[in-house]
C-alpha positions as protocol buffer text, in pm:
chain_id: "A"
residue {
  index: 1
  type: MET
  ca { x: -2572 y: -6012 z: 2852 }
}
residue {
  index: 2
  type: ALA
  ca { x: -2574 y: -6342 z: 2663 }
}
residue {
  index: 3
  type: LEU
  ca { x: -2557 y: -6333 z: 2286 }
}
residue {
  index: 4
  type: GLN
  ca { x: -2832 y: -6498 z: 2084 }
}
residue {
  index: 5
  type: ILE
  ca { x: -2636 y: -6741 z: 1873 }
}
residue {
  index: 6
  type: LEU
  ca { x: -2907 y: -6914 z: 1669 }
}
residue {
  index: 7
  type: PRO
  ca { x: -3157 y: -6735 z: 1446 }
}
residue {
  index: 8
  type: PRO
  ca { x: -3496 y: -6761 z: 1623 }
}
residue {
  index: 9
  type: GLU
  ca { x: -3653 y: -6918 z: 1312 }
}
residue {
  index: 10
  type: LEU
  ca { x: -3443 y: -7232 z: 1369 }
}
residue {
  index: 11
  type: LEU
  ca { x: -3605 y: -7283 z: 1708 }
}
residue {
  index: 12
  type: GLU
  ca { x: -3961 y: -7278 z: 1576 }
}
residue {
  index: 13
  type: LYS
  ca { x: -4144 y: -7610 z: 1565 }
}
residue {
  index: 14
  type: PRO
  ca { x: -4230 y: -7731 z: 1216 }
}
residue {
  index: 15
  type: LYS
  ca { x: -4595 y: -7707 z: 1116 }
}
residue {
  index: 16
  type: ASP
  ca { x: -4775 y: -8018 z: 998 }
}
residue {
  index: 17
  type: LYS
  ca { x: -5020 y: -7825 z: 781 }
}
residue {
  index: 18
  type: ILE
  ca { x: -5028 y: -7525 z: 551 }
}
residue {
  index: 19
  type: GLU
  ca { x: -5224 y: -7230 z: 682 }
}
residue {
  index: 20
  type: THR
  ca { x: -5448 y: -7061 z: 429 }
}
residue {
  index: 21
  type: LYS
  ca { x: -5683 y: -6767 z: 450 }
}
residue {
  index: 22
  type: GLU
  ca { x: -6056 y: -6816 z: 426 }
}
residue {
  index: 23
  type: PRO
  ca { x: -6185 y: -6737 z: 74 }
}
residue {
  index: 24
  type: GLN
  ca { x: -6342 y: -6396 z: 43 }
}
residue {
  index: 25
  type: PRO
  ca { x: -6724 y: -6388 z: 62 }
}
residue {
  index: 26
  type: TYR
  ca { x: -6769 y: -6293 z: -303 }
}
residue {
  index: 27
  type: TRP
  ca { x: -6870 y: -6534 z: -578 }
}
residue {
  index: 28
  type: LYS
  ca { x: -6874 y: -6511 z: -957 }
}
residue {
  index: 29
  type: PRO
  ca { x: -7032 y: -6763 z: -1197 }
}
residue {
  index: 30
  type: SER
  ca { x: -6706 y: -6763 z: -1395 }
}
residue {
  index: 31
  type: SER
  ca { x: -6547 y: -6952 z: -1104 }
}
residue {
  index: 32
  type: LEU
  ca { x: -6746 y: -7258 z: -1207 }
}
residue {
  index: 33
  type: LYS
  ca { x: -6589 y: -7520 z: -1432 }
}
residue {
  index: 34
  type: ASP
  ca { x: -6761 y: -7700 z: -1718 }
}
residue {
  index: 35
  type: GLY
  ca { x: -7047 y: -7908 z: -1577 }
}
residue {
  index: 36
  type: GLU
  ca { x: -7035 y: -7752 z: -1230 }
}
residue {
  index: 37
  type: SER
  ca { x: -7318 y: -7571 z: -1050 }
}
residue {
  index: 38
  type: GLU
  ca { x: -7385 y: -7397 z: -719 }
}
residue {
  index: 39
  type: GLU
  ca { x: -7704 y: -7315 z: -532 }
}
residue {
  index: 40
  type: PHE
  ca { x: -7794 y: -6992 z: -353 }
}
residue {
  index: 41
  type: ARG
  ca { x: -8084 y: -6826 z: -172 }
}
residue {
  index: 42
  type: LEU
  ca { x: -8126 y: -6453 z: -239 }
}
residue {
  index: 43
  type: LEU
  ca { x: -8138 y: -6231 z: 71 }
}
residue {
  index: 44
  type: GLY
  ca { x: -8277 y: -5879 z: 74 }
}
residue {
  index: 45
  type: CYS
  ca { x: -8347 y: -5667 z: -233 }
}
residue {
  index: 46
  type: TYR
  ca { x: -8283 y: -5328 z: -393 }
}
residue {
  index: 47
  type: GLU
  ca { x: -8517 y: -5158 z: -146 }
}
residue {
  index: 48
  type: THR
  ca { x: -8305 y: -5277 z: 148 }
}
residue {
  index: 49
  type: GLY
  ca { x: -7966 y: -5206 z: -10 }
}
residue {
  index: 50
  type: HIS
  ca { x: -7885 y: -5573 z: -69 }
}
residue {
  index: 51
  type: SER
  ca { x: -7911 y: -5573 z: -449 }
}
residue {
  index: 52
  type: ILE
  ca { x: -7750 y: -5328 z: -692 }
}
residue {
  index: 53
  type: VAL
  ca { x: -7664 y: -5289 z: -1061 }
}
residue {
  index: 54
  type: GLY
  ca { x: -7351 y: -5108 z: -1168 }
}
residue {
  index: 55
  type: TRP
  ca { x: -7051 y: -5108 z: -1398 }
}
residue {
  index: 56
  type: GLN
  ca { x: -6691 y: -5211 z: -1348 }
}
residue {
  index: 57
  type: TYR
  ca { x: -6383 y: -5159 z: -1560 }
}
residue {
  index: 58
  type: ALA
  ca { x: -6017 y: -5254 z: -1547 }
}
residue {
  index: 59
  type: SER
  ca { x: -5795 y: -4952 z: -1479 }
}
residue {
  index: 60
  type: GLU
  ca { x: -5432 y: -4867 z: -1549 }
}
residue {
  index: 61
  type: CYS
  ca { x: -5187 y: -4633 z: -1382 }
}
residue {
  index: 62
  type: ARG
  ca { x: -4838 y: -4516 z: -1469 }
}
residue {
  index: 63
  type: ASP
  ca { x: -4555 y: -4668 z: -1265 }
}
residue {
  index: 64
  type: ALA
  ca { x: -4376 y: -4395 z: -1072 }
}
residue {
  index: 65
  type: LYS
  ca { x: -4034 y: -4552 z: -1132 }
}
residue {
  index: 66
  type: THR
  ca { x: -4047 y: -4687 z: -1486 }
}
residue {
  index: 67
  type: GLY
  ca { x: -4320 y: -4469 z: -1634 }
}
residue {
  index: 68
  type: ASP
  ca { x: -4488 y: -4778 z: -1780 }
}
residue {
  index: 69
  type: LEU
  ca { x: -4862 y: -4830 z: -1760 }
}
residue {
  index: 70
  type: ARG
  ca { x: -4967 y: -5122 z: -1541 }
}
residue {
  index: 71
  type: PHE
  ca { x: -5291 y: -5280 z: -1422 }
}
residue {
  index: 72
  type: ASN
  ca { x: -5436 y: -5095 z: -1123 }
}
residue {
  index: 73
  type: GLY
  ca { x: -5736 y: -5306 z: -1021 }
}
residue {
  index: 74
  type: TYR
  ca { x: -6104 y: -5267 z: -1098 }
}
residue {
  index: 75
  type: VAL
  ca { x: -6317 y: -4955 z: -1062 }
}
residue {
  index: 76
  type: VAL
  ca { x: -6688 y: -4973 z: -980 }
}
residue {
  index: 77
  type: THR
  ca { x: -6927 y: -4698 z: -1096 }
}
residue {
  index: 78
  type: ARG
  ca { x: -7302 y: -4650 z: -1073 }
}
residue {
  index: 79
  type: THR
  ca { x: -7346 y: -4557 z: -1440 }
}
residue {
  index: 80
  type: HIS
  ca { x: -7150 y: -4640 z: -1755 }
}
residue {
  index: 81
  type: PRO
  ca { x: -6807 y: -4477 z: -1708 }
}
residue {
  index: 82
  type: GLY
  ca { x: -6760 y: -4394 z: -2077 }
}
residue {
  index: 83
  type: THR
  ca { x: -6388 y: -4379 z: -2162 }
}
residue {
  index: 84
  type: PRO
  ca { x: -6206 y: -4264 z: -1846 }
}
residue {
  index: 85
  type: ASP
  ca { x: -5837 y: -4174 z: -1862 }
}
residue {
  index: 86
  type: ASP
  ca { x: -5739 y: -4479 z: -1658 }
}
residue {
  index: 87
  type: LEU
  ca { x: -5928 y: -4733 z: -1873 }
}
residue {
  index: 88
  type: ALA
  ca { x: -5697 y: -5035 z: -1925 }
}
residue {
  index: 89
  type: ARG
  ca { x: -5580 y: -5132 z: -2273 }
}
residue {
  index: 90
  type: GLU
  ca { x: -5647 y: -5476 z: -2415 }
}
residue {
  index: 91
  type: THR
  ca { x: -5375 y: -5742 z: -2403 }
}
residue {
  index: 92
  type: ASP
  ca { x: -5245 y: -5923 z: -2712 }
}
residue {
  index: 93
  type: TRP
  ca { x: -5264 y: -6282 z: -2586 }
}
residue {
  index: 94
  type: SER
  ca { x: -5129 y: -6422 z: -2915 }
}
residue {
  index: 95
  type: LYS
  ca { x: -4776 y: -6305 z: -2834 }
}
residue {
  index: 96
  type: PRO
  ca { x: -4550 y: -6461 z: -2567 }
}
residue {
  index: 97
  type: ASP
  ca { x: -4474 y: -6131 z: -2391 }
}
residue {
  index: 98
  type: ARG
  ca { x: -4846 y: -6036 z: -2376 }
}
residue {
  index: 99
  type: PRO
  ca { x: -4802 y: -5674 z: -2491 }
}
residue {
  index: 100
  type: LYS
  ca { x: -5071 y: -5411 z: -2445 }
}
residue {
  index: 101
  type: ILE
  ca { x: -5253 y: -5289 z: -2756 }
}
residue {
  index: 102
  type: ASP
  ca { x: -5246 y: -4912 z: -2785 }
}
residue {
  index: 103
  type: GLY
  ca { x: -5577 y: -4762 z: -2889 }
}
residue {
  index: 104
  type: SER
  ca { x: -5775 y: -5074 z: -2793 }
}
residue {
  index: 105
  type: PHE
  ca { x: -5937 y: -5078 z: -2450 }
}
residue {
  index: 106
  type: VAL
  ca { x: -6113 y: -5333 z: -2229 }
}
residue {
  index: 107
  type: LYS
  ca { x: -6485 y: -5259 z: -2237 }
}
residue {
  index: 108
  type: PRO
  ca { x: -6660 y: -5179 z: -1906 }
}
residue {
  index: 109
  type: ARG
  ca { x: -6894 y: -5457 z: -1795 }
}
residue {
  index: 110
  type: LYS
  ca { x: -7237 y: -5425 z: -1638 }
}
residue {
  index: 111
  type: PHE
  ca { x: -7294 y: -5633 z: -1325 }
}
residue {
  index: 112
  type: LEU
  ca { x: -7567 y: -5737 z: -1083 }
}
residue {
  index: 113
  type: ALA
  ca { x: -7464 y: -5786 z: -720 }
}
residue {
  index: 114
  type: TRP
  ca { x: -7695 y: -5956 z: -470 }
}
residue {
  index: 115
  type: VAL
  ca { x: -7652 y: -6084 z: -115 }
}
residue {
  index: 116
  type: ALA
  ca { x: -7721 y: -6457 z: -91 }
}
residue {
  index: 117
  type: THR
  ca { x: -7664 y: -6764 z: 122 }
}
residue {
  index: 118
  type: SER
  ca { x: -7435 y: -7025 z: -33 }
}
residue {
  index: 119
  type: ALA
  ca { x: -7558 y: -7383 z: 4 }
}
residue {
  index: 120
  type: ALA
  ca { x: -7206 y: -7517 z: -50 }
}
residue {
  index: 121
  type: ARG
  ca { x: -7027 y: -7297 z: 203 }
}
residue {
  index: 122
  type: GLY
  ca { x: -7312 y: -7223 z: 443 }
}
residue {
  index: 123
  type: ARG
  ca { x: -7248 y: -6850 z: 468 }
}
residue {
  index: 124
  type: MET
  ca { x: -7364 y: -6516 z: 333 }
}
residue {
  index: 125
  type: GLU
  ca { x: -7189 y: -6404 z: 17 }
}
residue {
  index: 126
  type: VAL
  ca { x: -7224 y: -6142 z: -255 }
}
residue {
  index: 127
  type: LEU
  ca { x: -7315 y: -6285 z: -595 }
}
residue {
  index: 128
  type: PHE
  ca { x: -7133 y: -6081 z: -860 }
}
residue {
  index: 129
  type: ILE
  ca { x: -7303 y: -6158 z: -1193 }
}
residue {
  index: 130
  type: GLU
  ca { x: -7150 y: -6008 z: -1508 }
}
residue {
  index: 131
  type: GLN
  ca { x: -7311 y: -6242 z: -1762 }
}
residue {
  index: 132
  type: LYS
  ca { x: -7600 y: -6075 z: -1945 }
}
residue {
  index: 133
  type: THR
  ca { x: -7775 y: -6408 z: -2007 }
}
residue {
  index: 134
  type: LEU
  ca { x: -7780 y: -6487 z: -1634 }
}
residue {
  index: 135
  type: ARG
  ca { x: -7917 y: -6143 z: -1546 }
}
residue {
  index: 136
  type: GLU
  ca { x: -8193 y: -6185 z: -1802 }
}
residue {
  index: 137
  type: GLN
  ca { x: -8281 y: -6534 z: -1679 }
}
residue {
  index: 138
  type: LEU
  ca { x: -8290 y: -6419 z: -1317 }
}
residue {
  index: 139
  type: THR
  ca { x: -8512 y: -6123 z: -1411 }
}
residue {
  index: 140
  type: GLU
  ca { x: -8761 y: -6362 z: -1571 }
}
residue {
  index: 141
  type: VAL
  ca { x: -8764 y: -6581 z: -1259 }
}
residue {
  index: 142
  type: LEU
  ca { x: -8821 y: -6285 z: -1026 }
}
residue {
  index: 143
  type: GLN
  ca { x: -9114 y: -6163 z: -1235 }
}
residue {
  index: 144
  type: GLU
  ca { x: -9298 y: -6490 z: -1169 }
}
residue {
  index: 145
  type: ASP
  ca { x: -9399 y: -6360 z: -829 }
}
residue {
  index: 146
  type: GLU
  ca { x: -9687 y: -6604 z: -786 }
}
residue {
  index: 147
  type: ASP
  ca { x: -9452 y: -6902 z: -791 }
}
residue {
  index: 148
  type: TYR
  ca { x: -9137 y: -6751 z: -643 }
}
residue {
  index: 149
  type: THR
  ca { x: -9232 y: -6547 z: -337 }
}
residue {
  index: 150
  type: TRP
  ca { x: -9053 y: -6353 z: -63 }
}
residue {
  index: 151
  type: THR
  ca { x: -9095 y: -6329 z: 312 }
}
residue {
  index: 152
  type: GLU
  ca { x: -9181 y: -5999 z: 480 }
}
residue {
  index: 153
  type: ASP
  ca { x: -8813 y: -5969 z: 577 }
}
residue {
  index: 154
  type: GLY
  ca { x: -8709 y: -5993 z: 211 }
}
residue {
  index: 155
  type: LEU
  ca { x: -8587 y: -6353 z: 203 }
}
residue {
  index: 156
  type: ALA
  ca { x: -8650 y: -6563 z: -107 }
}
residue {
  index: 157
  type: ASN
  ca { x: -8881 y: -6860 z: -56 }
}
residue {
  index: 158
  type: PHE
  ca { x: -8683 y: -7031 z: -330 }
}
residue {
  index: 159
  type: SER
  ca { x: -8327 y: -7109 z: -429 }
}
residue {
  index: 160
  type: ILE
  ca { x: -8147 y: -7058 z: -759 }
}
residue {
  index: 161
  type: LYS
  ca { x: -7906 y: -7311 z: -906 }
}
residue {
  index: 162
  type: ILE
  ca { x: -7644 y: -7152 z: -1132 }
}
residue {
  index: 163
  type: SER
  ca { x: -7478 y: -7390 z: -1379 }
}
residue {
  index: 164
  type: ARG
  ca { x: -7200 y: -7363 z: -1634 }
}
residue {
  index: 165
  type: LYS
  ca { x: -7160 y: -7564 z: -1952 }
}
residue {
  index: 166
  type: GLY
  ca { x: -6864 y: -7550 z: -2188 }
}
residue {
  index: 167
  type: ALA
  ca { x: -6543 y: -7346 z: -2183 }
}
residue {
  index: 168
  type: GLY
  ca { x: -6393 y: -7048 z: -2358 }
}
residue {
  index: 169
  type: LEU
  ca { x: -6612 y: -6900 z: -2630 }
}
residue {
  index: 170
  type: GLU
  ca { x: -6843 y: -7203 z: -2602 }
}
residue {
  index: 171
  type: THR
  ca { x: -6938 y: -7125 z: -2240 }
}
residue {
  index: 172
  type: SER
  ca { x: -7304 y: -7091 z: -2146 }
}
residue {
  index: 173
  type: TYR
  ca { x: -7474 y: -7035 z: -1810 }
}
residue {
  index: 174
  type: SER
  ca { x: -7820 y: -7117 z: -1682 }
}
residue {
  index: 175
  type: ILE
  ca { x: -8039 y: -7061 z: -1374 }
}
residue {
  index: 176
  type: LEU
  ca { x: -8282 y: -7315 z: -1232 }
}
residue {
  index: 177
  type: PRO
  ca { x: -8516 y: -7194 z: -952 }
}
residue {
  index: 178
  type: LYS
  ca { x: -8661 y: -7429 z: -692 }
}
residue {
  index: 179
  type: VAL
  ca { x: -8925 y: -7346 z: -429 }
}
residue {
  index: 180
  type: ARG
  ca { x: -8774 y: -7386 z: -80 }
}
residue {
  index: 181
  type: LYS
  ca { x: -8917 y: -7254 z: 246 }
}
residue {
  index: 182
  type: VAL
  ca { x: -8675 y: -7038 z: 440 }
}
residue {
  index: 183
  type: PRO
  ca { x: -8529 y: -7228 z: 740 }
}
residue {
  index: 184
  type: GLU
  ca { x: -8566 y: -7056 z: 1078 }
}
residue {
  index: 185
  type: LYS
  ca { x: -8188 y: -7061 z: 1110 }
}
residue {
  index: 186
  type: ILE
  ca { x: -8149 y: -6828 z: 812 }
}
residue {
  index: 187
  type: VAL
  ca { x: -8433 y: -6604 z: 933 }
}
residue {
  index: 188
  type: LYS
  ca { x: -8254 y: -6550 z: 1266 }
}
residue {
  index: 189
  type: GLU
  ca { x: -7914 y: -6502 z: 1103 }
}
residue {
  index: 190
  type: TRP
  ca { x: -8056 y: -6243 z: 865 }
}
residue {
  index: 191
  type: LYS
  ca { x: -8210 y: -6037 z: 1145 }
}
residue {
  index: 192
  type: THR
  ca { x: -7872 y: -6003 z: 1315 }
}
residue {
  index: 193
  type: SER
  ca { x: -7660 y: -5961 z: 999 }
}
residue {
  index: 194
  type: LYS
  ca { x: -7863 y: -5763 z: 743 }
}
residue {
  index: 195
  type: ASP
  ca { x: -7769 y: -5420 z: 879 }
}
residue {
  index: 196
  type: SER
  ca { x: -7398 y: -5502 z: 848 }
}
residue {
  index: 197
  type: ILE
  ca { x: -7425 y: -5546 z: 468 }
}
residue {
  index: 198
  type: TRP
  ca { x: -7490 y: -5251 z: 237 }
}
residue {
  index: 199
  type: LEU
  ca { x: -7402 y: -5305 z: -130 }
}
residue {
  index: 200
  type: PRO
  ca { x: -7411 y: -4935 z: -237 }
}
residue {
  index: 201
  type: ASN
  ca { x: -7080 y: -4911 z: -47 }
}
residue {
  index: 202
  type: PHE
  ca { x: -6925 y: -5044 z: -369 }
}
residue {
  index: 203
  type: PHE
  ca { x: -6980 y: -4703 z: -526 }
}
residue {
  index: 204
  type: GLU
  ca { x: -6800 y: -4531 z: -239 }
}
residue {
  index: 205
  type: GLY
  ca { x: -6490 y: -4750 z: -247 }
}
residue {
  index: 206
  type: LYS
  ca { x: -6590 y: -4905 z: 83 }
}
residue {
  index: 207
  type: ASP
  ca { x: -6652 y: -5264 z: 191 }
}
residue {
  index: 208
  type: PRO
  ca { x: -7018 y: -5375 z: 158 }
}
residue {
  index: 209
  type: PHE
  ca { x: -6971 y: -5581 z: 476 }
}
residue {
  index: 210
  type: ASP
  ca { x: -6904 y: -5263 z: 677 }
}
residue {
  index: 211
  type: GLY
  ca { x: -7271 y: -5166 z: 682 }
}
residue {
  index: 212
  type: ARG
  ca { x: -7451 y: -4859 z: 552 }
}
residue {
  index: 213
  type: GLN
  ca { x: -7216 y: -4576 z: 456 }
}
residue {
  index: 214
  type: THR
  ca { x: -7454 y: -4358 z: 253 }
}
residue {
  index: 215
  type: ASP
  ca { x: -7691 y: -4070 z: 325 }
}
residue {
  index: 216
  type: GLU
  ca { x: -7997 y: -4225 z: 166 }
}
residue {
  index: 217
  type: LYS
  ca { x: -8097 y: -4542 z: -12 }
}
residue {
  index: 218
  type: GLY
  ca { x: -7873 y: -4614 z: -307 }
}
residue {
  index: 219
  type: LEU
  ca { x: -7711 y: -4267 z: -310 }
}
residue {
  index: 220
  type: PRO
  ca { x: -7345 y: -4238 z: -204 }
}
residue {
  index: 221
  type: ALA
  ca { x: -7260 y: -3985 z: 66 }
}
residue {
  index: 222
  type: GLY
  ca { x: -7225 y: -3645 z: -101 }
}
residue {
  index: 223
  type: GLY
  ca { x: -7432 y: -3761 z: -399 }
}
residue {
  index: 224
  type: VAL
  ca { x: -7129 y: -3821 z: -623 }
}
residue {
  index: 225
  type: ASP
  ca { x: -6982 y: -4155 z: -731 }
}
residue {
  index: 226
  type: LYS
  ca { x: -6621 y: -4201 z: -634 }
}
residue {
  index: 227
  type: ARG
  ca { x: -6397 y: -4417 z: -852 }
}
residue {
  index: 228
  type: GLY
  ca { x: -6129 y: -4648 z: -724 }
}
residue {
  index: 229
  type: SER
  ca { x: -6328 y: -4902 z: -526 }
}
residue {
  index: 230
  type: THR
  ca { x: -6200 y: -5258 z: -533 }
}
residue {
  index: 231
  type: VAL
  ca { x: -6434 y: -5532 z: -651 }
}
residue {
  index: 232
  type: LEU
  ca { x: -6308 y: -5784 z: -399 }
}
residue {
  index: 233
  type: PRO
  ca { x: -6236 y: -5634 z: -53 }
}
residue {
  index: 234
  type: LYS
  ca { x: -6039 y: -5844 z: 194 }
}
residue {
  index: 235
  type: THR
  ca { x: -6285 y: -5821 z: 483 }
}
residue {
  index: 236
  type: LYS
  ca { x: -6451 y: -6153 z: 569 }
}
residue {
  index: 237
  type: THR
  ca { x: -6800 y: -6217 z: 694 }
}
residue {
  index: 238
  type: LYS
  ca { x: -6895 y: -6461 z: 968 }
}
residue {
  index: 239
  type: PRO
  ca { x: -6984 y: -6806 z: 831 }
}
residue {
  index: 240
  type: ILE
  ca { x: -7321 y: -6964 z: 906 }
}
residue {
  index: 241
  type: GLU
  ca { x: -7306 y: -7287 z: 1101 }
}
residue {
  index: 242
  type: ASP
  ca { x: -7408 y: -7587 z: 893 }
}
residue {
  index: 243
  type: ASP
  ca { x: -7707 y: -7782 z: 1015 }
}
residue {
  index: 244
  type: ASN
  ca { x: -7801 y: -7931 z: 677 }
}
residue {
  index: 245
  type: GLU
  ca { x: -8066 y: -7665 z: 617 }
}
residue {
  index: 246
  type: PHE
  ca { x: -8075 y: -7427 z: 323 }
}
């Protein structure tokens, strides 16, 4: 039996490009930079399981080896979590080693999640809005139901443009609605994809893109919220082909 002299890695052909994973289908307004904006069309609603409001908080756990507390991801809950035992402490950013501040905790944040089509990426995504001002602005827009209407399938006959201005403590966000008829392409895509997206899965620690996982609308299986769900699952959704329609 002949010996393999060279490591197999040396025989691999060099790659002329860097392979990267497709970005996850979740979008937050905080990803915008000063002066940037993005446009979306809302798909579905609370009634269909495509829009939810909840709370998320940063959690900590104790390292099994060192005994030190470390960040353990985000937890999503249906109602305000209060002060759970795993609530993460605040970080002292003024010091080089970024120590944790005992007795001072990161406050849970309320969020609005909504399924939408991204004009920039041409695919269905989940908008994850934590900014109170944006939620209030969007609520005002949606109450103007004579101007901003919905199809019978729950598709918005309008788009929303989310913009950011400033940075740091001077950051502000705004929403600008624009009436836009729903293209037939999106209507067809929604009919085949809507049942595969169920946002209440967040409260069960499951991926919203895995479809309905609950016993009844908005109520997790068993009727009890489970903590430990990750805000940004790794599962990807199928992109929508771009034909210059939105």
